[in-house]
Amino acid sequence: MNAFKRLRDAYVIWHANSIRFPEFDSSIIVRKKVTFSGRVQKVGFRLELFTIAQRLKLTGWVKNLEDGSVEAELQGEESKVNFVLKSMKSLKRASVKKCYVINIPIRNNREDLTIVK
């Protein structure tokens, strides 16, 4: 890993850990498949999304796609999933042009949150 990527990743983790969460109202459990397009690769987007979602105890995965977009499946309380999506759309070092969201069936098996390489 080069020095720039290490530095960027350290900043991304610091930034994601410094976000203040609102008081979340209890809400239903959902699973959403999301595709972010725009300038979302090589800016720490996956790591930011992963860190915020992990703090909120969401499950699922996030990965880069070959077309330059980022895809994720997130499962947890709807208010928390929506907070992650809103945070990522407003991320200053990225530029989300489009965000496609579809509801998909909830997975009942216990899974962790992962970054797919």
CSV table of C-alpha atoms in Angstrom, one decimal:
chain,number,residue,atom,x,y,z
A,1,MET,CA,0.0,0.0,0.0
A,2,ASN,CA,1.5,3.3,-0.9
A,3,ALA,CA,1.9,6.2,1.5
A,4,PHE,CA,-0.9,8.3,-0.1
A,5,LYS,CA,-3.4,5.5,0.2
A,6,ARG,CA,-2.5,4.9,3.9
A,7,LEU,CA,-2.8,8.6,4.6
A,8,ARG,CA,-6.1,8.8,2.8
A,9,ASP,CA,-7.5,5.7,4.5
A,10,ALA,CA,-6.5,7.1,7.9
A,11,TYR,CA,-8.3,10.4,7.1
A,12,VAL,CA,-11.4,8.5,5.8
A,13,ILE,CA,-11.6,6.4,9.0
A,14,TRP,CA,-11.1,9.5,11.2
A,15,HIS,CA,-13.8,11.4,9.2
A,16,ALA,CA,-16.3,8.5,9.3
A,17,ASN,CA,-15.7,8.1,13.1
A,18,SER,CA,-16.3,11.8,13.7
A,19,ILE,CA,-19.8,12.0,12.2
A,20,ARG,CA,-22.3,12.7,14.9
A,21,PHE,CA,-25.4,10.5,14.7
A,22,PRO,CA,-28.8,11.8,15.5
A,23,GLU,CA,-31.2,10.0,17.9
A,24,PHE,CA,-32.7,7.4,15.6
A,25,ASP,CA,-36.3,6.5,16.0
A,26,SER,CA,-36.9,2.7,16.1
A,27,SER,CA,-37.8,1.6,12.7
A,28,ILE,CA,-38.4,-1.6,10.6
A,29,ILE,CA,-35.5,-3.8,9.4
A,30,VAL,CA,-34.9,-3.4,5.7
A,31,ARG,CA,-32.3,-4.5,3.2
A,32,LYS,CA,-31.5,-2.1,0.3
A,33,LYS,CA,-29.3,-2.6,-2.7
A,34,VAL,CA,-27.8,0.7,-3.7
A,35,THR,CA,-25.6,1.8,-6.6
A,36,PHE,CA,-23.8,5.1,-6.4
A,37,SER,CA,-22.4,6.6,-9.6
A,38,GLY,CA,-20.3,9.7,-10.2
A,39,ARG,CA,-16.8,10.2,-8.8
A,40,VAL,CA,-17.0,7.5,-6.1
A,41,GLN,CA,-13.9,5.4,-6.7
A,42,LYS,CA,-10.4,6.3,-5.5
A,43,VAL,CA,-11.7,8.7,-2.9
A,44,GLY,CA,-12.2,6.3,0.1
A,45,PHE,CA,-15.9,6.0,-0.6
A,46,ARG,CA,-16.2,2.2,0.2
A,47,LEU,CA,-14.2,2.6,3.4
A,48,GLU,CA,-16.3,5.6,4.5
A,49,LEU,CA,-19.5,3.8,3.8
A,50,PHE,CA,-18.2,0.6,5.6
A,51,THR,CA,-17.0,2.6,8.7
A,52,ILE,CA,-20.3,4.5,9.1
A,53,ALA,CA,-22.4,1.4,8.5
A,54,GLN,CA,-20.3,-0.6,10.9
A,55,ARG,CA,-20.7,2.0,13.6
A,56,LEU,CA,-24.5,1.7,13.1
A,57,LYS,CA,-24.3,-2.1,13.3
A,58,LEU,CA,-25.6,-2.7,9.8
A,59,THR,CA,-24.8,-5.8,7.8
A,60,GLY,CA,-24.2,-6.4,4.1
A,61,TRP,CA,-21.4,-5.5,1.8
A,62,VAL,CA,-19.9,-2.8,-0.4
A,63,LYS,CA,-17.8,-3.1,-3.6
A,64,ASN,CA,-16.5,-1.2,-6.6
A,65,LEU,CA,-17.9,-2.0,-10.0
A,66,GLU,CA,-16.0,-2.0,-13.2
A,67,ASP,CA,-18.0,0.9,-14.6
A,68,GLY,CA,-16.6,3.2,-11.9
A,69,SER,CA,-19.7,3.1,-9.6
A,70,VAL,CA,-20.0,1.6,-6.1
A,71,GLU,CA,-22.6,-1.0,-5.2
A,72,ALA,CA,-23.7,-1.9,-1.7
A,73,GLU,CA,-26.3,-4.0,0.1
A,74,LEU,CA,-27.2,-2.7,3.6
A,75,GLN,CA,-29.4,-4.3,6.1
A,76,GLY,CA,-30.6,-2.9,9.4
A,77,GLU,CA,-33.1,-0.4,10.8
A,78,GLU,CA,-34.5,1.7,7.9
A,79,SER,CA,-33.7,5.0,9.7
A,80,LYS,CA,-30.0,4.0,10.0
A,81,VAL,CA,-29.7,2.7,6.4
A,82,ASN,CA,-31.2,6.0,5.1
A,83,PHE,CA,-28.8,8.0,7.3
A,84,VAL,CA,-25.8,6.1,5.6
A,85,LEU,CA,-27.2,6.8,2.1
A,86,LYS,CA,-27.7,10.5,2.9
A,87,SER,CA,-24.2,10.8,4.4
A,88,MET,CA,-22.6,9.2,1.3
A,89,LYS,CA,-24.6,11.4,-1.1
A,90,SER,CA,-23.3,14.5,0.7
A,91,LEU,CA,-19.7,13.4,1.0
A,92,LYS,CA,-17.5,16.3,-0.1
A,93,ARG,CA,-14.5,14.4,-1.5
A,94,ALA,CA,-16.8,12.3,-3.7
A,95,SER,CA,-19.4,13.4,-6.2
A,96,VAL,CA,-22.5,11.3,-6.3
A,97,LYS,CA,-24.3,12.0,-9.5
A,98,LYS,CA,-26.9,9.2,-9.2
A,99,CYS,CA,-28.0,6.9,-6.4
A,100,TYR,CA,-30.3,4.0,-7.3
A,101,VAL,CA,-32.0,2.3,-4.3
A,102,ILE,CA,-34.1,-0.8,-4.4
A,103,ASN,CA,-35.6,-2.8,-1.5
A,104,ILE,CA,-34.7,-6.4,-1.5
A,105,PRO,CA,-35.5,-9.4,0.7
A,106,ILE,CA,-34.0,-9.4,4.2
A,107,ARG,CA,-31.4,-12.0,4.9
A,108,ASN,CA,-32.0,-13.8,8.2
A,109,ASN,CA,-28.7,-15.5,8.4
A,110,ARG,CA,-26.1,-13.7,10.6
A,111,GLU,CA,-23.7,-11.9,8.4
A,112,ASP,CA,-21.0,-9.3,8.9
A,113,LEU,CA,-20.4,-6.1,7.0
A,114,THR,CA,-17.7,-6.6,4.4
A,115,ILE,CA,-15.8,-4.7,1.7
A,116,VAL,CA,-15.7,-6.8,-1.4
A,117,LYS,CA,-12.3,-6.4,-3.1
